[in-house]
mmCIF file of C-alpha atoms and ligand atoms in Angstrom:
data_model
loop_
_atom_site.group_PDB
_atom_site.id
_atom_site.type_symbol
_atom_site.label_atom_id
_atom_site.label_comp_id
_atom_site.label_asym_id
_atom_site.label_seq_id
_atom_site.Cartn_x
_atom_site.Cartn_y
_atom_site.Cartn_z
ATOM 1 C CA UNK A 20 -24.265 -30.377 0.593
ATOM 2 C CA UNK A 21 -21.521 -31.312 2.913
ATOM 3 C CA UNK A 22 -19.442 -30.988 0.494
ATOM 4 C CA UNK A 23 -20.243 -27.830 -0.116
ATOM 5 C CA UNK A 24 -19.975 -26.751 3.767
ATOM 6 C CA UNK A 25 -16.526 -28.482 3.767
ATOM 7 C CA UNK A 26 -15.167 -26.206 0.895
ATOM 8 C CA UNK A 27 -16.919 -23.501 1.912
ATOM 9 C CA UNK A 28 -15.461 -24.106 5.618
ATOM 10 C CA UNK A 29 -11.980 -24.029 3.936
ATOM 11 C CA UNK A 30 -12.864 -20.755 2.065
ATOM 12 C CA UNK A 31 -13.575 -18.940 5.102
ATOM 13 C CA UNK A 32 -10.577 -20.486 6.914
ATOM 14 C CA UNK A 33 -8.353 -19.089 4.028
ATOM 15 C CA UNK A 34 -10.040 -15.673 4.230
ATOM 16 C CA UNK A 35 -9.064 -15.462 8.485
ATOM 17 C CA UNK A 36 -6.137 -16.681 7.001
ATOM 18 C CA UNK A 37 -5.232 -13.599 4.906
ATOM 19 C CA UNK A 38 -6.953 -11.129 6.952
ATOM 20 C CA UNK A 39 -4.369 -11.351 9.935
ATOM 21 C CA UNK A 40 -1.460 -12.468 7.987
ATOM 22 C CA UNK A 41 -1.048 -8.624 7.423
ATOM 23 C CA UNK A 42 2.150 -6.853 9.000
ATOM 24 C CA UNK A 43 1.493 -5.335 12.345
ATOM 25 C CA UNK A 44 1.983 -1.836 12.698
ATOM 26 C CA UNK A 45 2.314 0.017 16.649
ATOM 27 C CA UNK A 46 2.526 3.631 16.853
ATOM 28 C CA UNK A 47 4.217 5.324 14.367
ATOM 29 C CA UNK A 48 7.214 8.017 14.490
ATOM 30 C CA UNK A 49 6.624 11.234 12.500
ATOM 31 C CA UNK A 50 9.775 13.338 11.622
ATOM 32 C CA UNK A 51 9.189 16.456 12.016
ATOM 33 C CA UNK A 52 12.345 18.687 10.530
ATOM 34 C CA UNK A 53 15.124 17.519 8.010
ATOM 35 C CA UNK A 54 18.202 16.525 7.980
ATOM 36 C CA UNK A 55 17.564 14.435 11.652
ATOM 37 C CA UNK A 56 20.515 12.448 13.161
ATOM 38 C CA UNK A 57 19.962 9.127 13.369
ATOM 39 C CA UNK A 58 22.063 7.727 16.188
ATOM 40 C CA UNK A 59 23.420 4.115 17.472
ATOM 41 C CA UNK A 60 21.921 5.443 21.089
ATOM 42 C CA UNK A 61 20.061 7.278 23.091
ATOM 43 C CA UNK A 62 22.340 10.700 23.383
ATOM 44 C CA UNK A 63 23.931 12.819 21.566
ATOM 45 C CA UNK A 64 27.463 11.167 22.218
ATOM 46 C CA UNK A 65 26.365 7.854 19.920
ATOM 47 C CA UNK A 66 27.574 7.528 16.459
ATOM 48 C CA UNK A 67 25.220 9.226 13.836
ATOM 49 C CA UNK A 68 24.420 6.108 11.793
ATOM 50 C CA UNK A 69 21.808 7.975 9.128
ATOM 51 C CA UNK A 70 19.525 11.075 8.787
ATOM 52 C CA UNK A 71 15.729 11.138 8.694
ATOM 53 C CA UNK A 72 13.465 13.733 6.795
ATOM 54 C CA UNK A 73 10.879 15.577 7.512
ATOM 55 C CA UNK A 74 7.639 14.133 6.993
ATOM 56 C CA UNK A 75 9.046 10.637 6.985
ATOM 57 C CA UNK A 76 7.611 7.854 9.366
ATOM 58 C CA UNK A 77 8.885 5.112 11.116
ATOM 59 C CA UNK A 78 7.579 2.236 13.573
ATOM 60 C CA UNK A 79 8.195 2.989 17.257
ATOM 61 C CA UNK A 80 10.520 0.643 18.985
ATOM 62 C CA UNK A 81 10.720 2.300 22.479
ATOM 63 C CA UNK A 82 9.976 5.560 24.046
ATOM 64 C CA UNK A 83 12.499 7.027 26.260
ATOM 65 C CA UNK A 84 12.984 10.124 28.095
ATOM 66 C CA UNK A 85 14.467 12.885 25.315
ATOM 67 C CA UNK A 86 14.983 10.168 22.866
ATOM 68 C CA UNK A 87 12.622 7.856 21.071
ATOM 69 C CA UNK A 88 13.952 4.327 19.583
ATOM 70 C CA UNK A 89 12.800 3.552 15.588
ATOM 71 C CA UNK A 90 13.061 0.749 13.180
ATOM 72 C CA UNK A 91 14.647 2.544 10.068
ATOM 73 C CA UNK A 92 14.277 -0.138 7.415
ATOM 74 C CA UNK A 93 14.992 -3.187 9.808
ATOM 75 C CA UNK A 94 17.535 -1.702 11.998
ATOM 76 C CA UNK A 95 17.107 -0.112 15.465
ATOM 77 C CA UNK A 96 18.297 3.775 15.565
ATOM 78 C CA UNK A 97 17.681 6.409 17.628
ATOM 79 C CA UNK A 98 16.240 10.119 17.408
ATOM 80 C CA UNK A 99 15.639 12.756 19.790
ATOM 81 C CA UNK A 100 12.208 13.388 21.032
ATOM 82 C CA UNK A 101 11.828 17.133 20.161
ATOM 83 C CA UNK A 102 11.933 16.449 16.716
ATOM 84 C CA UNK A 103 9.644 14.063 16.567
ATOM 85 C CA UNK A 104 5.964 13.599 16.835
ATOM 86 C CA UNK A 105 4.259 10.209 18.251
ATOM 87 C CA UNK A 106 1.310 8.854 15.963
ATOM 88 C CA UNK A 107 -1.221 6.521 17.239
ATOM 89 C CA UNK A 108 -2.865 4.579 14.400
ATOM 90 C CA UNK A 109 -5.674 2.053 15.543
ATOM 91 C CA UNK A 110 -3.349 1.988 18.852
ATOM 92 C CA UNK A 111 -4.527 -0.738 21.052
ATOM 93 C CA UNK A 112 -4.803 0.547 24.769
ATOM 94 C CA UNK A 113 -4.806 -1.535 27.606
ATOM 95 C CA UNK A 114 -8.708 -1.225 28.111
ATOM 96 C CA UNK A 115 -7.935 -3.667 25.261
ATOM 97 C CA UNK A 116 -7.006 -6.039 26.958
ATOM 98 C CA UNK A 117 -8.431 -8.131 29.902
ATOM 99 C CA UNK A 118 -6.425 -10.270 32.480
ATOM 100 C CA UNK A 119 -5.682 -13.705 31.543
ATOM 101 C CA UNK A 120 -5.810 -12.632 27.718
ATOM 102 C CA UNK A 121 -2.999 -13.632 25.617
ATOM 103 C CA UNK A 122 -0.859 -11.043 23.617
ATOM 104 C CA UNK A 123 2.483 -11.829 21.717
ATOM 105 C CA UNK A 124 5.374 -9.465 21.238
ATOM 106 C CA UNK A 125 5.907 -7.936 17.629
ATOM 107 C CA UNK A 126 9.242 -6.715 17.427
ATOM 108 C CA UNK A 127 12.745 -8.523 18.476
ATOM 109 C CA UNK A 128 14.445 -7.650 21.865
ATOM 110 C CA UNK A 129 11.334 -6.120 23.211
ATOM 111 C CA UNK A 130 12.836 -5.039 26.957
ATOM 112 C CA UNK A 131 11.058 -6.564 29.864
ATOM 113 C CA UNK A 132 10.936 -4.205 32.862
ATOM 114 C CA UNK A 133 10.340 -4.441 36.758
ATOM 115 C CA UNK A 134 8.594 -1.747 36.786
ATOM 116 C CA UNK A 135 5.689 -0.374 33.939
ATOM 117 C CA UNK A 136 7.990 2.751 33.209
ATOM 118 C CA UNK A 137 10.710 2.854 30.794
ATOM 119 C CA UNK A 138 12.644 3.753 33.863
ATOM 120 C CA UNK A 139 12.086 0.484 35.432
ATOM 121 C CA UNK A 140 15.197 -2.146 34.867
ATOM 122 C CA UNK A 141 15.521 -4.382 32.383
ATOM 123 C CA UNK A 142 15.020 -7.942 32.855
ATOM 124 C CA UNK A 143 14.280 -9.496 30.139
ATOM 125 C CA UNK A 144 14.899 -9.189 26.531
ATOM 126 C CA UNK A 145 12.140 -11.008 24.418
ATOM 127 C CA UNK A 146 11.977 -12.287 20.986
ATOM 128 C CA UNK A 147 9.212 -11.144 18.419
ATOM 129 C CA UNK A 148 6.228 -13.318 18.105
ATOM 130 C CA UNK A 149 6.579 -14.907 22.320
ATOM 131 C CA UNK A 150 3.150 -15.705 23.707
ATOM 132 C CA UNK A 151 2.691 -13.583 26.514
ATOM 133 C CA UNK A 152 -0.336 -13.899 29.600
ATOM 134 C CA UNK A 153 -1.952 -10.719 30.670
ATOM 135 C CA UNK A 154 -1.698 -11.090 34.280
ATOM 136 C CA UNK A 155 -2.774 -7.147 34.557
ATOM 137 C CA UNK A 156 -2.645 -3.849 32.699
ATOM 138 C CA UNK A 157 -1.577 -0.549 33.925
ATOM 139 C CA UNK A 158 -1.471 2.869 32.404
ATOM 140 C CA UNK A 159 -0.592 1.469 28.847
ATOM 141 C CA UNK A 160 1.857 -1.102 30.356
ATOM 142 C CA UNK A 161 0.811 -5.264 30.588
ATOM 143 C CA UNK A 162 1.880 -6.882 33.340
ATOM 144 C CA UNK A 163 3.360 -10.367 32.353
ATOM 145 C CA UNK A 164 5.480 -13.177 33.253
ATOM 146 C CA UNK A 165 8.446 -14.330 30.608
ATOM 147 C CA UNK A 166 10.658 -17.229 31.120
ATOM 148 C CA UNK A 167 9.532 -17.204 34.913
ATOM 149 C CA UNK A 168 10.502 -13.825 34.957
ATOM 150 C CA UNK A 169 7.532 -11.061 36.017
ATOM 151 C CA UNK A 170 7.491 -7.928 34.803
ATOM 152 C CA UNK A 171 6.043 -5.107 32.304
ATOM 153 C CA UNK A 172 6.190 -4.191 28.679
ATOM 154 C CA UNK A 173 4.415 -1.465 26.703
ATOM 155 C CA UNK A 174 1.267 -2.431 25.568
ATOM 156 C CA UNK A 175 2.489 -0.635 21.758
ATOM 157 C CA UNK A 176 4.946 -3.236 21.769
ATOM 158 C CA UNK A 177 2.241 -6.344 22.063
ATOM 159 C CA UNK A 178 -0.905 -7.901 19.925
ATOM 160 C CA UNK A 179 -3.892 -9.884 20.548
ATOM 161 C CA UNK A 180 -2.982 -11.574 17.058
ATOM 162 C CA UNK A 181 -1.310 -14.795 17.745
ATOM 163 C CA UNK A 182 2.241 -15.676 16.260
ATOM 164 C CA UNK A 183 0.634 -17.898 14.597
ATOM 165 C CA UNK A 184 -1.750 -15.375 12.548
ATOM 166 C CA UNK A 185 0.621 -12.964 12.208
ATOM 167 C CA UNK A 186 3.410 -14.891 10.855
ATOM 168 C CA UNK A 187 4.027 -18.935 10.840
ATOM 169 C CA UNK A 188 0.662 -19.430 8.618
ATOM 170 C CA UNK A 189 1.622 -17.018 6.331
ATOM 171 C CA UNK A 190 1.617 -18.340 3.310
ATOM 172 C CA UNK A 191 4.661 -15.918 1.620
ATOM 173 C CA UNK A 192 6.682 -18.290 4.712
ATOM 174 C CA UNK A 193 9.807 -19.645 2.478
ATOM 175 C CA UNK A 194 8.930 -18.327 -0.680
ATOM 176 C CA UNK A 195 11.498 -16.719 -3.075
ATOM 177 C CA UNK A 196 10.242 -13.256 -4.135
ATOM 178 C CA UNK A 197 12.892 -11.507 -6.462
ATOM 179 C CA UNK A 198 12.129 -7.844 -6.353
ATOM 180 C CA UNK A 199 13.787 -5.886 -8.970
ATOM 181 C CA UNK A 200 14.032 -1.896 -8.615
ATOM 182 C CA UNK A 201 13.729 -0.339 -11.542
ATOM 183 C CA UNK A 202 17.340 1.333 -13.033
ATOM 184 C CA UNK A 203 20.144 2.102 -11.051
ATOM 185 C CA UNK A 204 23.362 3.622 -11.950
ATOM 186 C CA UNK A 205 24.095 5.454 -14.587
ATOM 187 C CA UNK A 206 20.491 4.625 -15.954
ATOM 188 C CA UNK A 207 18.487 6.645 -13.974
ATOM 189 C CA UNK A 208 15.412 5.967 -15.322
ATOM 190 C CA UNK A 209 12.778 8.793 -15.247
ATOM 191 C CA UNK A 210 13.215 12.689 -13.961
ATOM 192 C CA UNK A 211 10.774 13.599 -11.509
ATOM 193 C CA UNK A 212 8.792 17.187 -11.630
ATOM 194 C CA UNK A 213 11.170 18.403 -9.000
ATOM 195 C CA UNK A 214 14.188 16.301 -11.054
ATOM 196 C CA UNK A 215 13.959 13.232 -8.524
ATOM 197 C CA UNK A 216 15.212 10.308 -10.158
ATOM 198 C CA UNK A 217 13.348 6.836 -10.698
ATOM 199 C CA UNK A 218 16.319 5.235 -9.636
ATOM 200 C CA UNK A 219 16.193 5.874 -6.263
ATOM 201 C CA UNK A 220 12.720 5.589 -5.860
ATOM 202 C CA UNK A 221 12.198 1.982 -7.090
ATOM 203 C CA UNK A 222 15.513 0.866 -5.000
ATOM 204 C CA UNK A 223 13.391 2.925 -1.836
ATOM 205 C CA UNK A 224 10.408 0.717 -2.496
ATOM 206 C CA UNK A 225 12.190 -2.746 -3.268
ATOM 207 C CA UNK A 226 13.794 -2.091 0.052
ATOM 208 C CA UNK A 227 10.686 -1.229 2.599
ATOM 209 C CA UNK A 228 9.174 -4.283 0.487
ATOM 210 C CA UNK A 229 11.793 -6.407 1.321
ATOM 211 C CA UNK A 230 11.637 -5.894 4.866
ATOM 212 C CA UNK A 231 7.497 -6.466 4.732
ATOM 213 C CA UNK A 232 7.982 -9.336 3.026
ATOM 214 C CA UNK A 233 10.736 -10.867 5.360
ATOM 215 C CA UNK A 234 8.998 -10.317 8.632
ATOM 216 C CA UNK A 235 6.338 -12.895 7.580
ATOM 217 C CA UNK A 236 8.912 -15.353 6.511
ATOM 218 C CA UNK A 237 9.649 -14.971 2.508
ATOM 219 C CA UNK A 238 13.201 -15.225 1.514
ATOM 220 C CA UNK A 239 13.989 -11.834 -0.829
ATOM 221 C CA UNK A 240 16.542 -10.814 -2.750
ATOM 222 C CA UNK A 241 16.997 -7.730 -4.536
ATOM 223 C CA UNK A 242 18.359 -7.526 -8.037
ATOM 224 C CA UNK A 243 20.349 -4.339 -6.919
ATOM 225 C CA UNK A 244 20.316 -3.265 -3.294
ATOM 226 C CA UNK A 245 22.732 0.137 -4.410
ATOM 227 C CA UNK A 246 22.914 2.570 -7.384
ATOM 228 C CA UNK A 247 24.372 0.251 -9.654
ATOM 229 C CA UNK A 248 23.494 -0.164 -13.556
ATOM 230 C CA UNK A 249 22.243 -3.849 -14.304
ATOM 231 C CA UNK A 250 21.455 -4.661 -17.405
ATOM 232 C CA UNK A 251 17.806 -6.079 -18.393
ATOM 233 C CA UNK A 252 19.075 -9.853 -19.356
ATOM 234 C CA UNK A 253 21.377 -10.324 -15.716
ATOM 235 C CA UNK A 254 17.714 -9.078 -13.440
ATOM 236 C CA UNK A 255 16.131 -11.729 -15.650
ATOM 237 C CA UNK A 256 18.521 -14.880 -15.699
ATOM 238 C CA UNK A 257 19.064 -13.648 -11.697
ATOM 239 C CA UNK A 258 15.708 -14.536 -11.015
ATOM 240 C CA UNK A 259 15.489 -18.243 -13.342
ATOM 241 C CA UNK A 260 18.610 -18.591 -11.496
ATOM 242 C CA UNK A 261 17.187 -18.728 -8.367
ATOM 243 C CA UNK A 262 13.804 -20.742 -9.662
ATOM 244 C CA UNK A 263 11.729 -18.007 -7.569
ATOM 245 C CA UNK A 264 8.471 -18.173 -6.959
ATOM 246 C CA UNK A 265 7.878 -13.929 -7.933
ATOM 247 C CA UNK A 266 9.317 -11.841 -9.594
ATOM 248 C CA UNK A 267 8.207 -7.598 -8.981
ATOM 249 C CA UNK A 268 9.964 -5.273 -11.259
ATOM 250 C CA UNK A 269 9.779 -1.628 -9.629
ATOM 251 C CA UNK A 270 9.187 1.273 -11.858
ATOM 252 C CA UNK A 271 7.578 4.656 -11.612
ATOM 253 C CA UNK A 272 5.828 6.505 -14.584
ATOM 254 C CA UNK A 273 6.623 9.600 -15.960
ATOM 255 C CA UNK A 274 4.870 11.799 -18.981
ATOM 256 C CA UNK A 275 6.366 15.088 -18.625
ATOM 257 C CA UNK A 276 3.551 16.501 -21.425
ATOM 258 C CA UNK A 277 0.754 15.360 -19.212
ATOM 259 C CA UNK A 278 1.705 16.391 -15.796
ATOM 260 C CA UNK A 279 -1.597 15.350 -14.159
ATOM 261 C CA UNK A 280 -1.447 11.644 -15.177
ATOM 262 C CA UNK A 281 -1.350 9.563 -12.041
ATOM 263 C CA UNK A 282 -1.791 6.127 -11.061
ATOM 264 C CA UNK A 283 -0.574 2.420 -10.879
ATOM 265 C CA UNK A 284 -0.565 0.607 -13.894
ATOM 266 C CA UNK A 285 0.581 -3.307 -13.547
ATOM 267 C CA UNK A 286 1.977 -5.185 -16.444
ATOM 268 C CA UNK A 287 2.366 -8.935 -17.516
ATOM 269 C CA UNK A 288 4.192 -10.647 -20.453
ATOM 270 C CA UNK A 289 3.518 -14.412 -20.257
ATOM 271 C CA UNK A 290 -0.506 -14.680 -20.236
ATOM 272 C CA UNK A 291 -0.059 -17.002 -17.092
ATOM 273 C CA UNK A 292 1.001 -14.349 -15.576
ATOM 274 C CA UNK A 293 -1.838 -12.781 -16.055
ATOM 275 C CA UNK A 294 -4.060 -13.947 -12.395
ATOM 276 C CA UNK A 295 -0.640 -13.247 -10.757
ATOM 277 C CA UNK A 296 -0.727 -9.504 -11.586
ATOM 278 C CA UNK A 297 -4.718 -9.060 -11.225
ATOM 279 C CA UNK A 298 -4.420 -9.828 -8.001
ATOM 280 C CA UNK A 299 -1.649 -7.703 -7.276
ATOM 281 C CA UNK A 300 -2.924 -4.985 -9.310
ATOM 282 C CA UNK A 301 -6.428 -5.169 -7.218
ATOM 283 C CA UNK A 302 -4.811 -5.160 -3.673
ATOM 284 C CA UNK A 303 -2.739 -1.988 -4.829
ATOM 285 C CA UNK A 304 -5.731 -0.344 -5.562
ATOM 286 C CA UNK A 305 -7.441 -0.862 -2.435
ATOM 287 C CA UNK A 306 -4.162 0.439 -0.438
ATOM 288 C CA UNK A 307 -3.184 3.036 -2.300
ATOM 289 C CA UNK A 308 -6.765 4.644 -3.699
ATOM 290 C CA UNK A 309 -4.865 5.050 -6.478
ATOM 291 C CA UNK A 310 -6.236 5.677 -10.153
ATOM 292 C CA UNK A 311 -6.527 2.590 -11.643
ATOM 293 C CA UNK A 312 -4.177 2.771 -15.092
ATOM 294 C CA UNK A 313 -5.385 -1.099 -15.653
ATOM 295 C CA UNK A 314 -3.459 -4.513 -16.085
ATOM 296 C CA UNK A 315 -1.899 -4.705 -19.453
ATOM 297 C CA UNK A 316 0.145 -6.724 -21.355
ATOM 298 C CA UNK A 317 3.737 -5.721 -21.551
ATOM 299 C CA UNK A 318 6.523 -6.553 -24.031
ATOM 300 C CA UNK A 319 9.306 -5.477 -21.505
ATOM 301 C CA UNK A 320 12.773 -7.536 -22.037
ATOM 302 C CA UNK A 321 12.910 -8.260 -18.260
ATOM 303 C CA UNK A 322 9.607 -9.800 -18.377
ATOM 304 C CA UNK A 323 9.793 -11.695 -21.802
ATOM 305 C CA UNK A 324 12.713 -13.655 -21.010
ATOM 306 C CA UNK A 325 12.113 -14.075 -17.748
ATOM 307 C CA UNK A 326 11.158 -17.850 -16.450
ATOM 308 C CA UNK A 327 9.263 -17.195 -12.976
ATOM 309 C CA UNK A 328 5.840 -15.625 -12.632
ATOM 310 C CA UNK A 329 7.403 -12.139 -13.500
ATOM 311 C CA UNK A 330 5.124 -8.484 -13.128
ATOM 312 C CA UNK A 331 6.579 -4.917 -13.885
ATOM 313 C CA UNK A 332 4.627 -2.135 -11.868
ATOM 314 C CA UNK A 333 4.757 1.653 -12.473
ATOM 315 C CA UNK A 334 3.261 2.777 -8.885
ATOM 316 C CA UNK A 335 2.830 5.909 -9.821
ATOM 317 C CA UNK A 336 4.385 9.153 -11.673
ATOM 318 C CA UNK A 337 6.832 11.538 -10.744
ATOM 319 C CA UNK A 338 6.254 13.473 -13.786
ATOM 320 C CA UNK A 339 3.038 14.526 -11.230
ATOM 321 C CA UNK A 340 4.137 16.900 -8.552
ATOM 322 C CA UNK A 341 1.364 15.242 -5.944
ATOM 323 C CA UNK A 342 2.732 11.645 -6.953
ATOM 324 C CA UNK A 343 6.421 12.885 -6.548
ATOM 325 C CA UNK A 344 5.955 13.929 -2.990
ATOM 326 C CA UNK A 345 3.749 11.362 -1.979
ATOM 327 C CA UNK A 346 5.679 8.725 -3.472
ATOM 328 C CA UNK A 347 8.779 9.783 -1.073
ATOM 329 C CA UNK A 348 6.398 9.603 1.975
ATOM 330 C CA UNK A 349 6.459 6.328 3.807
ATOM 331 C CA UNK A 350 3.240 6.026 4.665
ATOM 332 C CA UNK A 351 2.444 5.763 0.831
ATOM 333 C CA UNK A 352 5.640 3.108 0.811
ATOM 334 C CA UNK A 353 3.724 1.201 3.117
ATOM 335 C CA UNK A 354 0.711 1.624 1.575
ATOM 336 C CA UNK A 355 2.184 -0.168 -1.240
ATOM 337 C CA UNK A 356 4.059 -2.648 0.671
ATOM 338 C CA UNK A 357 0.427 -3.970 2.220
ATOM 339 C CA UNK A 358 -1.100 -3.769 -1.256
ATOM 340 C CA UNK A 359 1.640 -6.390 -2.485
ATOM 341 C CA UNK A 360 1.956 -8.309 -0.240
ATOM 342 C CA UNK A 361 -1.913 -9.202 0.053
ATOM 343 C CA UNK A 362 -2.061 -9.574 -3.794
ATOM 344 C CA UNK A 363 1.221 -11.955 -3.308
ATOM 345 C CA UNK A 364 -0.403 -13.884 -0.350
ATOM 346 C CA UNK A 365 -3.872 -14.032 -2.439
ATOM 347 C CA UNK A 366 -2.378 -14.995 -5.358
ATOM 348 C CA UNK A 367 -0.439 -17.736 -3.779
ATOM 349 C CA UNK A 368 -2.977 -19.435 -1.639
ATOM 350 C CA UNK A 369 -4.377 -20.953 -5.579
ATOM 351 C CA UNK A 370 -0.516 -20.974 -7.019
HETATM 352 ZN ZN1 LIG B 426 11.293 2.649 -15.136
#
């Protein structure tokens, strides 16, 4: 019997375990034209360091008068505020939050400022994942002291998960995932309904995974991180190379002569593999809502001779206008970011 509680205790401390070992997400930035200038600053006299599309949506960084700070794909950039629209998704308010609670910061160089308005000065700048003490709240500002230093920073910018939960414990912490988008160069893979190429998706997804994977501690690398052509053997022996832990080939589907097929079909070659992409394939699933194509075995060259637990995944088909568009919305990258990433960090608390 006590043996039973014990494992049982561990169960339960593995399931807390993967349950806030998810990515934190604050408020969400919703492009609302095309072709938006992304810029180094807030004004119109910064470099333009990218564009944005409509549709597209990005994790709010700061919130300033005209001009609203994003992270596009790891990097700080700016947009203006009349193209954009401010989503709230399970946004934690300060009712949240009671005095003498503790929060921690989820982004990098989160501004502290004497005042709870972004027009207060900055006094501090404070690294993701700092334990911070609620000393008050204020209209969607927390009051707090850092490094001696008191002042405010926007309760968006904070969680009640410790840094603990929602990153040193993770499991995926110094693991070697090799993700592998799908084609690249003159191989372009697949042709969309509206002529998209698979190319650029897979490299699209590889790289929002990437970035997922990396805030809770993995150590990535990408078998192309451009549109270069990379044949099947190098994206194999690259991964035994490195002796990684995972190994994701990225591919979308397309069957041109059945335009409705849709869904995410996850493939194995070595039959130990097999666990490994079940619980992938499961997670996806359940993030996506996907149709389930199944978990099959696949005779693909950059699975057979590959060395390292090693999945290919079609997440979906362009062939299908619905799939096409969705696939280029990121909210559905993200959606399939979470749903590898909890496969990855189920699979590995047994492997
Ligand atoms: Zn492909």
């Amino acid at each position: 019997m006590y043996q039973l509680l014990k494992r049982l205790s561990i169960f339960f401390l593995f399931i807390i375990m993967i349950s806030h070992s998810t990515i934190t997400y604050a408020e969400e930035v919703i492009i609302q034209v095309n072709n938006l200038n992304l810029r180094s600053g807030p004004g119109l006299t910064y470099d333009v360091i990218g564009q944005v599309n409509q549709g597209e949506d990005y994790p709010l960084i700061e919130n300033q008068k005209q001009w609203v700070q994003i992270n596009y794909k790891g990097n700080n950039a700016w947009v203006a505020m009349k193209y954009v629209k401010i989503n709230k998704p399970d946004q934690k308010t300060t009712d949240d939050y009671k005095n003498t609670d503790n929060v921690s910061t989820i982004y990098d160089n989160t501004n502290l400022r004497n005042l709870p308005s972004t027009e207060g000065k900055i006094v501090g700048i404070i690294p993701k994942g700092t334990k911070l003490l609620v000393e008050d709240t204020t209209n969607n500002w927390v009051k707090t002291k850092w490094e001696g230093i008191k002042g405010y920073v926007p309760v968006g910018l904070v969680t009640d998960m410790l840094p603990s939960q929602f990153e040193t414990h993770s499991n995926l912490k110094g693991k070697v995932i090799v993700l592998d988008a799908g084609h690249g160069g003159r191989d372009v893979g697949a042709t969309g309904a509206s002529n998209t190429h698979e190319k650029d998706h897979t490299i699209q997804t590889a790289l929002n995974i990437k970035y997922d994977l990396e805030q809770l501690g993995a150590i990535v690398h990408l078998t192309r991180s451009n549109d270069k052509f990379i044949s099947l053997t190098a994206r194999a022996i690259y991964a035994n190379h490195l002796q990684a832990d995972a190994f994701l080939s990225i591919h979308y589907n397309s069957t041109p002569q059945h335009p409705n097929a849709n869904g995410i079909s996850t493939y194995y070659y070595d039959k130990k593999d097999q666990l490994f992409a079940k619980s992938i394939h499961e997670e996806l699933l359940k993030t996506t809502n996907s149709k389930n194509r199944s978990v099959q075995f696949g005779d693909f060259q950059v699975l057979r001779t590959n060395h390292t637990p090693a999945l290919l995944l079609e997440l979906g088909f362009i062939s299908n206008t619905t799939e096409e568009l969705q696939i280029q919305r990121n909210t559905y990258q993200k959606k399939i970011s979470r749903g590898i990433i909890a496969g990855m960090q189920k699979y590995f608390l047994t492997n």
